[in-house]
PDB file of C-alpha atoms in Angstrom:
ATOM      1  CA  MET A 161      31.235  41.163  -4.276  1.00  0.00           C
ATOM      2  CA  PRO A 162      29.512  38.595  -6.597  1.00  0.00           C
ATOM      3  CA  ILE A 163      26.542  36.619  -5.388  1.00  0.00           C
ATOM      4  CA  SER A 164      27.293  32.852  -5.282  1.00  0.00           C
ATOM      5  CA  LYS A 165      25.264  30.527  -7.447  1.00  0.00           C
ATOM      6  CA  LEU A 166      23.555  28.952  -4.471  1.00  0.00           C
ATOM      7  CA  SER A 167      22.645  32.364  -3.067  1.00  0.00           C
ATOM      8  CA  ARG A 168      21.197  33.375  -6.414  1.00  0.00           C
ATOM      9  CA  ARG A 169      19.170  30.128  -6.493  1.00  0.00           C
ATOM     10  CA  LYS A 170      17.792  30.806  -2.986  1.00  0.00           C
ATOM     11  CA  PHE A 171      16.915  34.421  -3.947  1.00  0.00           C
ATOM     12  CA  VAL A 172      15.179  33.436  -7.153  1.00  0.00           C
ATOM     13  CA  ALA A 173      13.340  30.604  -5.467  1.00  0.00           C
ATOM     14  CA  LEU A 174      12.088  32.955  -2.803  1.00  0.00           C
ATOM     15  CA  THR A 175      10.865  35.518  -5.348  1.00  0.00           C
ATOM     16  CA  THR A 176       9.191  32.748  -7.325  1.00  0.00           C
ATOM     17  CA  SER A 177       7.396  31.466  -4.207  1.00  0.00           C
ATOM     18  CA  THR A 178       6.207  34.981  -3.529  1.00  0.00           C
ATOM     19  CA  ALA A 179       5.007  35.427  -7.096  1.00  0.00           C
ATOM     20  CA  LEU A 180       3.108  32.061  -6.847  1.00  0.00           C
ATOM     21  CA  ALA A 181       1.388  33.179  -3.578  1.00  0.00           C
ATOM     22  CA  ASN A 182       0.487  36.501  -5.137  1.00  0.00           C
ATOM     23  CA  MET A 183      -0.858  34.887  -8.211  1.00  0.00           C
ATOM     24  CA  LEU A 184      -3.090  32.571  -6.161  1.00  0.00           C
ATOM     25  CA  ALA A 185      -4.175  35.550  -4.117  1.00  0.00           C
ATOM     26  CA  SER A 186      -5.139  37.610  -7.104  1.00  0.00           C
ATOM     27  CA  SER A 187      -7.452  34.887  -8.628  1.00  0.00           C
ATOM     28  CA  SER A 188     -11.122  34.721  -7.890  1.00  0.00           C
ATOM     29  CA  LEU A 189     -12.107  32.380  -5.053  1.00  0.00           C
ATOM     30  CA  ALA A 190     -14.259  29.951  -7.002  1.00  0.00           C
ATOM     31  CA  LEU A 191     -13.317  27.099  -4.663  1.00  0.00           C
ATOM     32  CA  THR A 192     -15.610  26.727  -1.659  1.00  0.00           C
ATOM     33  CA  ASP A 193     -15.116  25.559   1.861  1.00  0.00           C
ATOM     34  CA  ALA A 194     -17.335  22.547   1.202  1.00  0.00           C
ATOM     35  CA  GLY A 195     -15.445  21.713  -2.109  1.00  0.00           C
ATOM     36  CA  ALA A 196     -12.007  21.831  -0.380  1.00  0.00           C
ATOM     37  CA  LYS A 197     -13.263  19.668   2.528  1.00  0.00           C
ATOM     38  CA  GLN A 198     -14.969  17.221   0.186  1.00  0.00           C
ATOM     39  CA  LEU A 199     -11.686  16.766  -1.828  1.00  0.00           C
ATOM     40  CA  ILE A 200      -9.600  15.991   1.237  1.00  0.00           C
ATOM     41  CA  ASP A 201     -12.319  13.855   2.820  1.00  0.00           C
ATOM     42  CA  ALA A 202     -12.155  11.682  -0.315  1.00  0.00           C
ATOM     43  CA  ALA A 203      -8.357  11.680  -0.248  1.00  0.00           C
ATOM     44  CA  VAL A 204      -8.277  10.823   3.470  1.00  0.00           C
ATOM     45  CA  SER A 205     -10.778   7.974   2.836  1.00  0.00           C
ATOM     46  CA  ASP A 206      -8.458   6.514   0.144  1.00  0.00           C
ATOM     47  CA  ILE A 207      -5.380   6.990   2.354  1.00  0.00           C
ATOM     48  CA  ASN A 208      -7.095   5.190   5.314  1.00  0.00           C
ATOM     49  CA  ARG A 209      -8.104   2.343   2.918  1.00  0.00           C
ATOM     50  CA  VAL A 210      -4.482   1.926   1.853  1.00  0.00           C
ATOM     51  CA  ILE A 211      -2.970   1.989   5.303  1.00  0.00           C
ATOM     52  CA  SER A 212      -5.469  -0.622   6.556  1.00  0.00           C
ATOM     53  CA  SER A 213      -5.114  -2.855   3.509  1.00  0.00           C
ATOM     54  CA  GLY A 214      -2.286  -5.020   4.837  1.00  0.00           C
ATOM     55  CA  LYS A 215      -0.454  -4.676   1.493  1.00  0.00           C
ATOM     56  CA  GLU A 216       3.286  -4.792   1.189  1.00  0.00           C
ATOM     57  CA  LEU A 217       5.148  -1.445   1.112  1.00  0.00           C
ATOM     58  CA  ASN A 218       5.792  -1.397  -2.691  1.00  0.00           C
ATOM     59  CA  ALA A 219       2.087  -2.084  -3.396  1.00  0.00           C
ATOM     60  CA  MET A 220       1.094   0.667  -0.973  1.00  0.00           C
ATOM     61  CA  ILE A 221       3.470   3.089  -2.619  1.00  0.00           C
ATOM     62  CA  LYS A 222       1.821   2.488  -5.993  1.00  0.00           C
ATOM     63  CA  ASP A 223      -1.616   3.103  -4.366  1.00  0.00           C
ATOM     64  CA  PHE A 224      -0.281   6.317  -2.821  1.00  0.00           C
ATOM     65  CA  GLU A 225       1.000   7.462  -6.300  1.00  0.00           C
ATOM     66  CA  ARG A 226      -2.524   6.990  -7.618  1.00  0.00           C
ATOM     67  CA  ILE A 227      -3.842   9.053  -4.783  1.00  0.00           C
ATOM     68  CA  LEU A 228      -1.323  11.749  -5.397  1.00  0.00           C
ATOM     69  CA  VAL A 229      -2.224  11.949  -9.106  1.00  0.00           C
ATOM     70  CA  LYS A 230      -5.965  11.882  -8.422  1.00  0.00           C
ATOM     71  CA  TYR A 231      -6.036  14.530  -5.664  1.00  0.00           C
ATOM     72  CA  GLY A 232      -2.820  16.475  -5.967  1.00  0.00           C
ATOM     73  CA  ASP A 233      -1.763  19.149  -8.475  1.00  0.00           C
ATOM     74  CA  VAL A 234       1.452  17.265  -9.343  1.00  0.00           C
ATOM     75  CA  SER A 235       2.382  19.669 -12.123  1.00  0.00           C
ATOM     76  CA  ILE A 236       2.362  22.732  -9.922  1.00  0.00           C
ATOM     77  CA  ILE A 237       4.129  20.913  -7.028  1.00  0.00           C
ATOM     78  CA  ALA A 238       6.794  19.679  -9.378  1.00  0.00           C
ATOM     79  CA  ARG A 239       7.332  23.080 -11.105  1.00  0.00           C
ATOM     80  CA  SER A 240       7.408  24.843  -7.693  1.00  0.00           C
ATOM     81  CA  ALA A 241      10.016  22.386  -6.460  1.00  0.00           C
ATOM     82  CA  LEU A 242      12.264  23.075  -9.458  1.00  0.00           C
ATOM     83  CA  GLY A 243      11.748  26.838  -9.323  1.00  0.00           C
ATOM     84  CA  PRO A 244      12.778  29.164 -12.126  1.00  0.00           C
ATOM     85  CA  ASP A 245      14.782  26.379 -13.816  1.00  0.00           C
ATOM     86  CA  ALA A 246      11.425  24.900 -14.936  1.00  0.00           C
ATOM     87  CA  ARG A 247      10.996  27.721 -17.454  1.00  0.00           C
ATOM     88  CA  SER A 248      14.098  26.671 -19.351  1.00  0.00           C
ATOM     89  CA  LEU A 249      12.895  23.086 -19.965  1.00  0.00           C
ATOM     90  CA  SER A 250      11.673  21.723 -23.263  1.00  0.00           C
ATOM     91  CA  ASN A 251       8.179  20.201 -23.230  1.00  0.00           C
ATOM     92  CA  SER A 252       9.747  16.721 -23.338  1.00  0.00           C
ATOM     93  CA  GLN A 253      12.071  17.526 -20.482  1.00  0.00           C
ATOM     94  CA  LEU A 254       9.191  18.988 -18.415  1.00  0.00           C
ATOM     95  CA  ARG A 255       7.082  15.823 -18.906  1.00  0.00           C
ATOM     96  CA  SER A 256       9.962  13.552 -17.984  1.00  0.00           C
ATOM     97  CA  TYR A 257      10.871  15.661 -14.971  1.00  0.00           C
ATOM     98  CA  THR A 258       7.305  15.810 -13.731  1.00  0.00           C
ATOM     99  CA  LYS A 259       6.838  12.061 -14.108  1.00  0.00           C
ATOM    100  CA  ALA A 260      10.125  11.362 -12.307  1.00  0.00           C
ATOM    101  CA  PHE A 261       9.214  13.801  -9.548  1.00  0.00           C
ATOM    102  CA  GLN A 262       5.791  12.139  -9.168  1.00  0.00           C
ATOM    103  CA  GLY A 263       7.470   8.753  -8.595  1.00  0.00           C
ATOM    104  CA  TYR A 264      10.042  10.247  -6.219  1.00  0.00           C
ATOM    105  CA  ILE A 265       7.429  11.984  -4.082  1.00  0.00           C
ATOM    106  CA  SER A 266       5.225   8.822  -4.019  1.00  0.00           C
ATOM    107  CA  ARG A 267       8.084   6.656  -2.763  1.00  0.00           C
ATOM    108  CA  LYS A 268       9.309   9.192  -0.223  1.00  0.00           C
ATOM    109  CA  TYR A 269       5.923  10.126   1.325  1.00  0.00           C
ATOM    110  CA  GLY A 270       4.442   6.686   0.757  1.00  0.00           C
ATOM    111  CA  LYS A 271       7.066   5.324   3.182  1.00  0.00           C
ATOM    112  CA  ARG A 272       6.092   7.994   5.582  1.00  0.00           C
ATOM    113  CA  PHE A 273       2.407   7.071   5.320  1.00  0.00           C
ATOM    114  CA  ASN A 274       3.433   3.483   5.871  1.00  0.00           C
ATOM    115  CA  GLU A 275       4.165   4.591   9.484  1.00  0.00           C
ATOM    116  CA  PHE A 276       0.458   5.338   9.750  1.00  0.00           C
ATOM    117  CA  VAL A 277      -0.531   1.660   9.578  1.00  0.00           C
ATOM    118  CA  GLY A 278      -2.815   0.869  12.579  1.00  0.00           C
ATOM    119  CA  GLY A 279      -3.797   4.468  12.933  1.00  0.00           C
ATOM    120  CA  LYS A 280      -6.282   6.778  11.185  1.00  0.00           C
ATOM    121  CA  VAL A 281      -6.465  10.167   9.384  1.00  0.00           C
ATOM    122  CA  GLU A 282      -9.562  12.349   9.804  1.00  0.00           C
ATOM    123  CA  VAL A 283     -10.573  15.774   8.469  1.00  0.00           C
ATOM    124  CA  VAL A 284     -11.315  18.259  11.261  1.00  0.00           C
ATOM    125  CA  GLY A 285     -11.858  21.527   9.460  1.00  0.00           C
ATOM    126  CA  ALA A 286     -11.181  23.896   6.607  1.00  0.00           C
ATOM    127  CA  ARG A 287     -10.545  27.633   6.336  1.00  0.00           C
ATOM    128  CA  PRO A 288      -9.960  30.083   3.527  1.00  0.00           C
ATOM    129  CA  VAL A 289      -6.447  31.513   3.157  1.00  0.00           C
ATOM    130  CA  LYS A 290      -6.347  34.259   0.399  1.00  0.00           C
ATOM    131  CA  SER A 291      -7.583  32.390  -2.679  1.00  0.00           C
ATOM    132  CA  PHE A 292      -7.083  28.855  -1.480  1.00  0.00           C
ATOM    133  CA  TYR A 293      -8.185  26.672   1.441  1.00  0.00           C
ATOM    134  CA  GLU A 294      -6.305  25.011   4.170  1.00  0.00           C
ATOM    135  CA  VAL A 295      -7.884  21.740   5.210  1.00  0.00           C
ATOM    136  CA  THR A 296      -6.702  20.419   8.548  1.00  0.00           C
ATOM    137  CA  THR A 297      -6.481  16.712   9.310  1.00  0.00           C
ATOM    138  CA  LYS A 298      -5.687  14.898  12.492  1.00  0.00           C
ATOM    139  CA  VAL A 299      -3.518  11.785  12.451  1.00  0.00           C
ATOM    140  CA  THR A 300      -3.843   9.391  15.334  1.00  0.00           C
ATOM    141  CA  LEU A 301      -1.252   6.623  15.646  1.00  0.00           C
ATOM    142  CA  LYS A 302      -1.065   3.915  18.322  1.00  0.00           C
ATOM    143  CA  GLY A 303       1.028   5.008  21.324  1.00  0.00           C
ATOM    144  CA  GLN A 304       1.566   8.492  20.050  1.00  0.00           C
ATOM    145  CA  ALA A 305      -0.012  11.877  20.519  1.00  0.00           C
ATOM    146  CA  PRO A 306      -2.192  13.018  17.548  1.00  0.00           C
ATOM    147  CA  PHE A 307      -0.606  15.384  15.108  1.00  0.00           C
ATOM    148  CA  GLN A 308      -1.749  17.557  12.148  1.00  0.00           C
ATOM    149  CA  VAL A 309      -1.320  17.111   8.418  1.00  0.00           C
ATOM    150  CA  ASN A 310      -2.706  20.098   6.526  1.00  0.00           C
ATOM    151  CA  PHE A 311      -3.527  20.213   2.846  1.00  0.00           C
ATOM    152  CA  LEU A 312      -3.557  23.435   0.834  1.00  0.00           C
ATOM    153  CA  VAL A 313      -6.270  23.269  -1.833  1.00  0.00           C
ATOM    154  CA  SER A 314      -6.700  25.364  -4.941  1.00  0.00           C
ATOM    155  CA  ASP A 315      -8.765  25.180  -8.207  1.00  0.00           C
ATOM    156  CA  LYS A 316      -6.101  27.151 -10.181  1.00  0.00           C
ATOM    157  CA  SER A 317      -5.471  24.142 -12.490  1.00  0.00           C
ATOM    158  CA  GLY A 318      -9.154  24.002 -13.373  1.00  0.00           C
ATOM    159  CA  LYS A 319      -9.992  21.236 -10.838  1.00  0.00           C
ATOM    160  CA  ASP A 320      -9.954  21.229  -7.026  1.00  0.00           C
ATOM    161  CA  LYS A 321      -6.498  19.846  -6.143  1.00  0.00           C
ATOM    162  CA  PHE A 322      -4.096  20.173  -3.238  1.00  0.00           C
ATOM    163  CA  PHE A 323      -0.835  21.911  -4.074  1.00  0.00           C
ATOM    164  CA  ASP A 324       0.955  21.450  -0.719  1.00  0.00           C
ATOM    165  CA  MET A 325       0.859  19.160   2.185  1.00  0.00           C
ATOM    166  CA  ILE A 326       2.176  20.255   5.597  1.00  0.00           C
ATOM    167  CA  ILE A 327       3.173  17.522   7.965  1.00  0.00           C
ATOM    168  CA  GLU A 328       3.733  18.683  11.551  1.00  0.00           C
ATOM    169  CA  GLY A 329       4.465  22.191  10.310  1.00  0.00           C
ATOM    170  CA  ILE A 330       6.798  21.185   7.496  1.00  0.00           C
ATOM    171  CA  SER A 331       5.783  22.142   3.939  1.00  0.00           C
ATOM    172  CA  LEU A 332       6.226  19.393   1.336  1.00  0.00           C
ATOM    173  CA  ARG A 333       6.453  22.024  -1.403  1.00  0.00           C
ATOM    174  CA  LEU A 334       9.081  24.196   0.362  1.00  0.00           C
ATOM    175  CA  SER A 335      11.155  21.379   1.720  1.00  0.00           C
ATOM    176  CA  GLU A 336      11.269  19.701  -1.693  1.00  0.00           C
ATOM    177  CA  LYS A 337      12.241  23.033  -3.262  1.00  0.00           C
ATOM    178  CA  ALA A 338      15.403  22.957  -1.122  1.00  0.00           C
ATOM    179  CA  GLU A 339      16.019  19.286  -1.811  1.00  0.00           C
ATOM    180  CA  ILE A 340      15.563  19.473  -5.629  1.00  0.00           C
ATOM    181  CA  GLY A 341      17.643  22.655  -5.760  1.00  0.00           C
ATOM    182  CA  ALA A 342      20.515  20.879  -3.891  1.00  0.00           C
ATOM    183  CA  MET A 343      20.299  17.876  -6.130  1.00  0.00           C
ATOM    184  CA  LEU A 344      20.373  20.077  -9.225  1.00  0.00           C
ATOM    185  CA  ASP A 345      23.372  21.930  -7.934  1.00  0.00           C
ATOM    186  CA  ARG A 346      25.239  18.727  -7.310  1.00  0.00           C
ATOM    187  CA  ARG A 347      24.575  17.872 -10.967  1.00  0.00           C
ATOM    188  CA  LYS A 348      25.822  21.369 -12.025  1.00  0.00           C
ATOM    189  CA  GLY A 349      22.382  22.360 -13.327  1.00  0.00           C
ATOM    190  CA  ASP A 350      22.070  19.316 -15.674  1.00  0.00           C
ATOM    191  CA  ILE A 351      18.295  18.594 -15.658  1.00  0.00           C
ATOM    192  CA  ASN A 352      18.706  15.244 -17.454  1.00  0.00           C
ATOM    193  CA  LEU A 353      20.959  13.998 -14.735  1.00  0.00           C
ATOM    194  CA  LEU A 354      18.452  15.284 -12.158  1.00  0.00           C
ATOM    195  CA  ILE A 355      15.681  13.330 -13.825  1.00  0.00           C
ATOM    196  CA  GLN A 356      17.786  10.106 -13.649  1.00  0.00           C
ATOM    197  CA  ASP A 357      18.484  10.821  -9.917  1.00  0.00           C
ATOM    198  CA  LEU A 358      14.812  11.272  -9.192  1.00  0.00           C
ATOM    199  CA  LYS A 359      13.937   7.956 -10.767  1.00  0.00           C
ATOM    200  CA  LYS A 360      16.093   6.176  -8.176  1.00  0.00           C
ATOM    201  CA  ALA A 361      15.500   8.464  -5.174  1.00  0.00           C
ATOM    202  CA  GLY A 362      12.741   8.523  -2.553  1.00  0.00           C
TER     203      GLY A 362
END
């Protein structure tokens, strides 16, 4: 019985995620506990500055995009979200897709961080996980119980960057892999249409 296109996509995406984890695990651990914590301390400081700025949402989203580019490994997050289809893109398509994905993520999660206005984010610890570090932060909002946002940090790209953000147990990278895969399926695999969709989504 033939495997459906969607099932194949899920299977290949799973094996790609496993390969990425193994690749990270096999590299030397040049990144340190202090380095990972320092990166997220700086990111959190910038996030707190934005959420207390009193700016309008669109201005805050632009600030969050700058934070994402500065501290996040956008290329790895974008490629991971697209999965094996990323290998078939031309250099021009990959650049366009990554830029569109960057804006989409900034709008989507910038709106989420807008909910943090009046609260604060603080780093509470870091621990090694294979060849990367998980940095735990605590988010405290008015009238709500504190919750965790964890950042996974690696130096695989040559700089200390976070390649995933886990909000209340939900992985940004894995949830966006499912979302981007569904969007691409709706466009029958047309990456150019996906790029146009991403420019408007979020």
